Amino acid sequence: MIGGKTKLFGLVGHPVAHVRTPQAMNALFEQNGLDAVMVPFDVPPADLSGALGGLLRIGNFEGAVVTVPHKMAVLELCRDLTPRARLAGAVNVLRRVGEDAFAGDILDGEGFVAGLTTAGHSVAGRRICIVGAGGAASAIAVALAEREPARLTLINRSRERLLALHERLASRFGELDVGIGEDVGGHDLVVNATSLGLRADDPLPFDPERVGPGVLVAEVIMTPEITPILHAATGRGAAIHPGRAMLDGQLEAIFRYFSADGRIGRRQA
Ligand SMILES: NC(=O)c1ccc[n+]([C@@H]2O[C@H](COP(=O)([O-])OP(=O)(O)OC[C@H]3O[C@@H](n4cnc5c(N)ncnc54)[C@H](OP(=O)(O)O)[C@@H]3O)[C@@H](O)[C@H]2O)c1
């Protein structure tokens, strides 16, 4: 039951009709007997700063999950950032610090790796190609780079974002073989980390003829569960890893981030 001591959390995105994180977080709050609730907030890009500023003025507002298209823009609205959020250039969780500021972290990459691990797939020593250079791709790239792959190749439509991500990774992981490419062929793990596949008329994010048996094709898109590129990859004999695993992999991490330091009280019986 929501009461006067309930802590408020938001999911800030645009649009938000399809989101699933609030349902999952509310179930975790309930299961753990914590007095908190998460509500989706549909915030257009032009209103992001004003909306977050307003939320900080609400005394029992504690934090938010941040999703498309705000993950990069929200970075500059945070007073404190973790090193991995700085490196990824993106934030997907905010926590109130004091009266008037937010701390930010990015858990997307950890969620992606946790999903792979749960499904029995390893990262160390593998040749990995990431297609995309937005918020999700950057977070995944940082988390994978930390796990010592044999090689990391980055591909993206816009050159500017691609070069910026490459530069950040190359300067932080000097020992890592990180490059820019155009062909997903020659890799053990290929990740679609673009938003292509969400809409029925989207083009494929890469040429499926370049994958085959022995290759794992992983996805970030959650709906549909089997995206056109996963379908095509299966037809080529490749193994597949749907996008839902990434969210499942990070729900626990988001819950821990929000409930750390006993900041949420227990629900009254
Ligand atoms: N499964 C999960 O738990 C999870 C978690 C986070 C995100 N996601 C999903 O990941 C997707 C990407 O999110 P994001 O935050 O990274 O978004 P973003 O920052 O907007 O990045 C979108 C990426 O897709 C590329 N792209 C978009 N349209 C394209 C097109 N027509 N042709 C080629 N490339 C195109 C962009 O390339 P440019 O740089 O050239 O624009 C960019 O690399 C979203 O669909 C989101 O729902 C899933």
Tab-separated table of C-alpha atoms and ligand atoms in Angstrom:
chain	number	residue	atom	x	y	z
A	1	MET	CA	0.000	0.000	0.000
A	2	ILE	CA	1.352	3.469	-0.904
A	3	GLY	CA	1.498	5.744	2.148
A	4	GLY	CA	3.081	8.910	3.475
A	5	LYS	CA	6.494	7.253	3.997
A	6	THR	CA	6.638	5.638	0.553
A	7	LYS	CA	9.775	6.528	-1.439
A	8	LEU	CA	9.154	7.503	-5.059
A	9	PHE	CA	11.216	6.339	-8.028
A	10	GLY	CA	10.639	7.171	-11.664
A	11	LEU	CA	11.426	5.754	-15.059
A	12	VAL	CA	12.221	8.733	-17.286
A	13	GLY	CA	11.938	8.148	-21.033
A	14	HIS	CA	10.101	9.181	-24.174
A	15	PRO	CA	7.926	7.368	-25.117
A	16	VAL	CA	7.271	5.085	-22.149
A	17	ALA	CA	4.236	3.013	-23.194
A	18	HIS	CA	6.369	-0.094	-23.858
A	19	VAL	CA	8.566	-0.018	-20.720
A	20	ARG	CA	8.848	-3.057	-18.448
A	21	THR	CA	11.313	-1.979	-15.779
A	22	PRO	CA	8.742	-0.308	-13.441
A	23	GLN	CA	6.645	-3.480	-13.306
A	24	ALA	CA	9.727	-5.554	-12.484
A	25	MET	CA	11.052	-3.056	-9.888
A	26	ASN	CA	7.670	-2.760	-8.172
A	27	ALA	CA	7.576	-6.562	-7.901
A	28	LEU	CA	11.088	-6.519	-6.344
A	29	PHE	CA	10.107	-3.756	-3.859
A	30	GLU	CA	7.062	-5.840	-2.902
A	31	GLN	CA	8.960	-9.137	-2.601
A	32	ASN	CA	11.587	-7.491	-0.398
A	33	GLY	CA	9.012	-5.731	1.802
A	34	LEU	CA	10.322	-2.241	0.889
A	35	ASP	CA	8.104	0.848	1.031
A	36	ALA	CA	8.774	2.219	-2.472
A	37	VAL	CA	7.083	2.551	-5.834
A	38	MET	CA	8.307	3.237	-9.376
A	39	VAL	CA	6.216	5.206	-11.890
A	40	PRO	CA	6.946	5.801	-15.619
A	41	PHE	CA	7.350	9.505	-16.563
A	42	ASP	CA	6.995	10.427	-20.241
A	43	VAL	CA	9.434	13.350	-20.610
A	44	PRO	CA	10.191	14.852	-24.065
A	45	PRO	CA	13.868	15.779	-24.596
A	46	ALA	CA	13.258	19.531	-24.360
A	47	ASP	CA	11.759	19.098	-20.872
A	48	LEU	CA	14.391	16.760	-19.387
A	49	SER	CA	16.275	19.334	-17.340
A	50	GLY	CA	13.101	20.976	-16.044
A	51	ALA	CA	11.482	17.644	-15.173
A	52	LEU	CA	14.510	16.346	-13.241
A	53	GLY	CA	14.890	19.680	-11.462
A	54	GLY	CA	11.231	19.478	-10.442
A	55	LEU	CA	11.598	15.902	-9.190
A	56	LEU	CA	14.480	16.973	-6.927
A	57	ARG	CA	12.094	19.426	-5.272
A	58	ILE	CA	9.885	16.524	-4.172
A	59	GLY	CA	11.222	15.417	-0.791
A	60	ASN	CA	10.345	11.724	-1.029
A	61	PHE	CA	11.622	11.347	-4.621
A	62	GLU	CA	14.746	9.153	-4.442
A	63	GLY	CA	15.854	8.319	-7.959
A	64	ALA	CA	15.107	7.116	-11.457
A	65	VAL	CA	15.886	4.713	-14.229
A	66	VAL	CA	16.737	6.690	-17.380
A	67	THR	CA	15.963	5.288	-20.802
A	68	VAL	CA	15.798	6.241	-24.493
A	69	PRO	CA	16.427	8.997	-25.563
A	70	HIS	CA	17.869	10.588	-22.401
A	71	LYS	CA	20.837	8.421	-21.394
A	72	MET	CA	23.487	10.708	-22.847
A	73	ALA	CA	21.789	14.047	-22.168
A	74	VAL	CA	21.307	13.218	-18.487
A	75	LEU	CA	25.066	12.907	-17.965
A	76	GLU	CA	25.548	16.652	-17.651
A	77	LEU	CA	22.686	16.913	-15.154
A	78	CYS	CA	24.522	14.679	-12.639
A	79	ARG	CA	26.803	16.096	-9.941
A	80	ASP	CA	28.557	12.750	-9.290
A	81	LEU	CA	29.337	10.115	-11.921
A	82	THR	CA	30.941	6.677	-11.641
A	83	PRO	CA	34.068	6.151	-13.781
A	84	ARG	CA	32.194	3.684	-16.008
A	85	ALA	CA	29.370	6.189	-16.647
A	86	ARG	CA	31.962	8.815	-17.583
A	87	LEU	CA	33.675	6.340	-19.907
A	88	ALA	CA	30.438	5.148	-21.521
A	89	GLY	CA	29.261	8.761	-21.806
A	90	ALA	CA	25.832	7.611	-20.600
A	91	VAL	CA	23.773	7.180	-17.448
A	92	ASN	CA	20.805	4.874	-16.881
A	93	VAL	CA	20.259	5.158	-13.119
A	94	LEU	CA	20.046	8.301	-10.978
A	95	ARG	CA	20.080	8.520	-7.200
A	96	ARG	CA	19.420	11.637	-5.143
A	97	VAL	CA	22.467	13.033	-3.320
A	98	GLY	CA	21.489	15.601	-0.723
A	99	GLU	CA	18.795	18.179	-1.339
A	100	ASP	CA	19.488	19.269	-4.851
A	101	ALA	CA	21.614	16.896	-6.924
A	102	PHE	CA	21.778	13.505	-8.613
A	103	ALA	CA	24.509	10.870	-8.783
A	104	GLY	CA	24.534	8.766	-11.945
A	105	ASP	CA	25.729	5.303	-12.947
A	106	ILE	CA	25.307	3.042	-15.964
A	107	LEU	CA	24.232	-0.566	-15.372
A	108	ASP	CA	23.290	-1.553	-18.953
A	109	GLY	CA	26.678	-3.104	-19.698
A	110	GLU	CA	26.793	-5.065	-16.443
A	111	GLY	CA	23.266	-6.286	-17.232
A	112	PHE	CA	24.329	-7.389	-20.702
A	113	VAL	CA	27.315	-9.342	-19.357
A	114	ALA	CA	25.221	-10.877	-16.531
A	115	GLY	CA	22.672	-12.009	-19.138
A	116	LEU	CA	25.398	-13.608	-21.256
A	117	THR	CA	26.944	-15.318	-18.225
A	118	THR	CA	23.594	-16.701	-17.038
A	119	ALA	CA	23.045	-18.141	-20.509
A	120	GLY	CA	26.481	-19.828	-20.311
A	121	HIS	CA	28.341	-17.558	-22.766
A	122	SER	CA	31.843	-16.290	-21.976
A	123	VAL	CA	33.526	-13.041	-23.040
A	124	ALA	CA	37.227	-13.426	-22.226
A	125	GLY	CA	39.343	-14.331	-25.233
A	126	ARG	CA	36.529	-13.873	-27.783
A	127	ARG	CA	36.542	-11.677	-30.888
A	128	ILE	CA	33.626	-9.314	-30.375
A	129	CYS	CA	31.889	-6.896	-32.735
A	130	ILE	CA	29.480	-4.254	-31.428
A	131	VAL	CA	27.124	-2.600	-33.917
A	132	GLY	CA	25.993	0.785	-32.555
A	133	ALA	CA	27.644	3.623	-30.633
A	134	GLY	CA	24.737	5.067	-28.641
A	135	GLY	CA	24.082	4.765	-24.909
A	136	ALA	CA	23.463	1.007	-24.822
A	137	ALA	CA	26.350	0.213	-27.174
A	138	SER	CA	28.784	2.386	-25.193
A	139	ALA	CA	27.821	0.762	-21.890
A	140	ILE	CA	28.145	-2.712	-23.402
A	141	ALA	CA	31.504	-1.815	-24.962
A	142	VAL	CA	32.911	-0.676	-21.595
A	143	ALA	CA	31.640	-3.769	-19.745
A	144	LEU	CA	33.009	-6.117	-22.428
A	145	ALA	CA	36.353	-4.280	-22.617
A	146	GLU	CA	36.786	-4.832	-18.863
A	147	ARG	CA	36.497	-8.617	-19.409
A	148	GLU	CA	39.529	-9.074	-21.653
A	149	PRO	CA	38.146	-10.029	-25.061
A	150	ALA	CA	40.688	-10.981	-27.759
A	151	ARG	CA	39.436	-8.129	-29.923
A	152	LEU	CA	36.699	-5.486	-29.899
A	153	THR	CA	35.454	-4.068	-33.216
A	154	LEU	CA	33.071	-1.108	-33.312
A	155	ILE	CA	30.663	-0.365	-36.177
A	156	ASN	CA	28.189	2.525	-36.370
A	157	ARG	CA	26.218	4.536	-38.904
A	158	SER	CA	27.403	7.953	-37.768
A	159	ARG	CA	31.151	8.377	-37.824
A	160	GLU	CA	31.304	11.041	-35.120
A	161	ARG	CA	29.818	8.890	-32.341
A	162	LEU	CA	31.886	5.924	-33.500
A	163	LEU	CA	35.175	7.829	-33.316
A	164	ALA	CA	34.302	9.312	-29.931
A	165	LEU	CA	33.550	5.885	-28.426
A	166	HIS	CA	36.680	4.395	-29.986
A	167	GLU	CA	38.841	7.167	-28.575
A	168	ARG	CA	37.434	6.765	-25.054
A	169	LEU	CA	37.963	2.973	-25.091
A	170	ALA	CA	41.434	3.148	-26.639
A	171	SER	CA	42.634	5.673	-24.070
A	172	ARG	CA	41.247	3.726	-21.083
A	173	PHE	CA	42.094	0.170	-22.265
A	174	GLY	CA	45.517	0.712	-23.814
A	175	GLU	CA	46.295	-3.030	-23.925
A	176	LEU	CA	43.038	-3.926	-25.703
A	177	ASP	CA	42.829	-4.559	-29.456
A	178	VAL	CA	39.969	-2.152	-30.173
A	179	GLY	CA	39.246	-1.109	-33.734
A	180	ILE	CA	36.758	0.454	-36.088
A	181	GLY	CA	35.240	-1.720	-38.804
A	182	GLU	CA	32.466	-2.162	-41.309
A	183	ASP	CA	32.114	-5.948	-41.473
A	184	VAL	CA	30.759	-8.182	-38.687
A	185	GLY	CA	32.484	-11.197	-40.296
A	186	GLY	CA	35.423	-12.781	-38.452
A	187	HIS	CA	34.013	-12.399	-34.944
A	188	ASP	CA	32.786	-14.947	-32.375
A	189	LEU	CA	30.195	-12.641	-30.811
A	190	VAL	CA	28.245	-9.985	-32.743
A	191	VAL	CA	26.031	-7.613	-30.759
A	192	ASN	CA	23.223	-5.575	-32.287
A	193	ALA	CA	23.317	-2.586	-29.928
A	194	THR	CA	21.423	-0.237	-32.272
A	195	SER	CA	17.706	0.515	-32.002
A	196	LEU	CA	17.104	-1.277	-35.332
A	197	GLY	CA	14.619	-4.137	-34.995
A	198	LEU	CA	12.124	-2.357	-32.786
A	199	ARG	CA	9.965	-1.292	-35.724
A	200	ALA	CA	8.696	-3.744	-38.321
A	201	ASP	CA	10.019	-1.630	-41.221
A	202	ASP	CA	13.550	-1.156	-39.806
A	203	PRO	CA	16.428	-2.293	-42.025
A	204	LEU	CA	18.654	-5.065	-40.613
A	205	PRO	CA	21.522	-3.654	-38.498
A	206	PHE	CA	24.114	-5.737	-40.410
A	207	ASP	CA	24.412	-8.311	-43.177
A	208	PRO	CA	23.385	-11.718	-41.745
A	209	GLU	CA	25.303	-13.462	-44.534
A	210	ARG	CA	28.459	-12.516	-42.588
A	211	VAL	CA	27.571	-14.757	-39.582
A	212	GLY	CA	27.196	-18.527	-39.409
A	213	PRO	CA	27.772	-21.621	-37.263
A	214	GLY	CA	30.059	-20.975	-34.291
A	215	VAL	CA	29.001	-17.324	-34.028
A	216	LEU	CA	26.761	-15.964	-31.270
A	217	VAL	CA	24.490	-13.064	-32.309
A	218	ALA	CA	23.245	-11.059	-29.327
A	219	GLU	CA	20.501	-8.449	-29.319
A	220	VAL	CA	19.537	-5.458	-27.154
A	221	ILE	CA	16.007	-5.087	-28.566
A	222	MET	CA	13.457	-6.761	-26.300
A	223	THR	CA	10.311	-6.519	-28.427
A	224	PRO	CA	9.873	-8.516	-30.581
A	225	GLU	CA	11.740	-11.234	-28.683
A	226	ILE	CA	13.098	-12.706	-31.928
A	227	THR	CA	14.034	-9.685	-34.008
A	228	PRO	CA	14.537	-9.953	-37.780
A	229	ILE	CA	18.342	-10.083	-37.363
A	230	LEU	CA	18.068	-12.916	-34.788
A	231	HIS	CA	15.721	-14.750	-37.147
A	232	ALA	CA	18.122	-14.320	-40.050
A	233	ALA	CA	21.107	-15.351	-37.892
A	234	THR	CA	19.328	-18.547	-36.855
A	235	GLY	CA	18.714	-19.274	-40.538
A	236	ARG	CA	22.476	-18.983	-41.078
A	237	GLY	CA	23.210	-21.522	-38.312
A	238	ALA	CA	24.424	-18.961	-35.742
A	239	ALA	CA	23.449	-19.161	-32.061
A	240	ILE	CA	21.309	-16.296	-30.732
A	241	HIS	CA	20.880	-14.383	-27.451
A	242	PRO	CA	17.681	-12.245	-27.210
A	243	GLY	CA	17.607	-8.744	-25.670
A	244	ARG	CA	15.405	-9.592	-22.710
A	245	ALA	CA	18.417	-11.253	-21.014
A	246	MET	CA	20.072	-7.811	-20.686
A	247	LEU	CA	17.182	-6.383	-18.673
A	248	ASP	CA	16.840	-9.529	-16.553
A	249	GLY	CA	20.581	-9.329	-15.916
A	250	GLN	CA	20.425	-5.795	-14.554
A	251	LEU	CA	17.199	-5.756	-12.514
A	252	GLU	CA	18.964	-6.997	-9.397
A	253	ALA	CA	21.737	-4.434	-9.907
A	254	ILE	CA	19.203	-1.591	-10.245
A	255	PHE	CA	17.381	-2.798	-7.142
A	256	ARG	CA	20.634	-2.845	-5.141
A	257	TYR	CA	21.575	0.627	-6.447
A	258	PHE	CA	18.262	2.104	-5.260
A	259	SER	CA	18.020	0.264	-1.944
A	260	ALA	CA	21.677	0.694	-0.856
A	261	ASP	CA	22.432	2.154	2.596
A	262	GLY	CA	18.927	1.355	3.869
A	263	ARG	CA	17.555	4.428	2.059
A	264	ILE	CA	14.154	2.756	1.597
A	265	GLY	CA	12.189	1.902	4.740
A	266	ARG	CA	10.282	-1.323	5.304
A	267	ARG	CA	6.650	-1.534	4.311
A	268	GLN	CA	4.265	-1.464	7.283
A	269	ALA	CA	2.198	-4.642	7.718
B	1	LIG	N1	17.576	-5.040	-23.348
B	1	LIG	C1	17.830	-4.052	-22.523
B	1	LIG	O1	17.877	-4.208	-21.282
B	1	LIG	C2	18.144	-2.705	-23.088
B	1	LIG	C3	18.821	-1.762	-22.308
B	1	LIG	C4	19.130	-0.526	-22.876
B	1	LIG	C5	18.739	-0.244	-24.186
B	1	LIG	N2	18.068	-1.193	-24.902
B	1	LIG	C6	17.661	-0.913	-26.294
B	1	LIG	O2	18.820	-0.555	-27.009
B	1	LIG	C7	18.438	0.267	-28.124
B	1	LIG	C8	19.454	1.397	-28.277
B	1	LIG	O3	19.346	2.240	-27.128
B	1	LIG	P1	20.359	3.452	-26.931
B	1	LIG	O4	20.069	4.020	-25.596
B	1	LIG	O5	21.745	3.025	-27.258
B	1	LIG	O6	19.835	4.453	-28.069
B	1	LIG	P2	20.675	5.614	-28.769
B	1	LIG	O7	21.669	6.200	-27.819
B	1	LIG	O8	19.650	6.494	-29.395
B	1	LIG	O9	21.536	4.872	-29.919
B	1	LIG	C9	20.889	4.291	-31.029
B	1	LIG	C10	21.907	3.552	-31.887
B	1	LIG	O10	21.208	2.959	-33.003
B	1	LIG	C11	21.760	3.476	-34.231
B	1	LIG	N3	20.702	3.658	-35.231
B	1	LIG	C12	19.463	4.167	-35.012
B	1	LIG	N4	18.777	4.204	-36.186
B	1	LIG	C13	19.607	3.702	-37.132
B	1	LIG	C14	19.480	3.480	-38.542
B	1	LIG	N5	18.349	3.774	-39.196
B	1	LIG	N6	20.517	2.928	-39.201
B	1	LIG	C15	21.671	2.621	-38.533
B	1	LIG	N7	21.854	2.815	-37.212
B	1	LIG	C16	20.836	3.354	-36.529
B	1	LIG	C17	22.374	4.797	-33.856
B	1	LIG	O11	23.330	5.159	-34.825
B	1	LIG	P3	23.776	6.715	-34.985
B	1	LIG	O12	24.828	6.961	-33.911
B	1	LIG	O13	24.311	6.779	-36.347
B	1	LIG	O14	22.549	7.555	-34.786
B	1	LIG	C18	22.992	4.452	-32.485
B	1	LIG	O15	24.177	3.709	-32.652
B	1	LIG	C19	17.029	0.771	-27.816
B	1	LIG	O16	16.116	0.155	-28.700
B	1	LIG	C20	16.766	0.311	-26.398
B	1	LIG	O17	15.427	-0.049	-26.192
B	1	LIG	C21	17.777	-2.407	-24.385
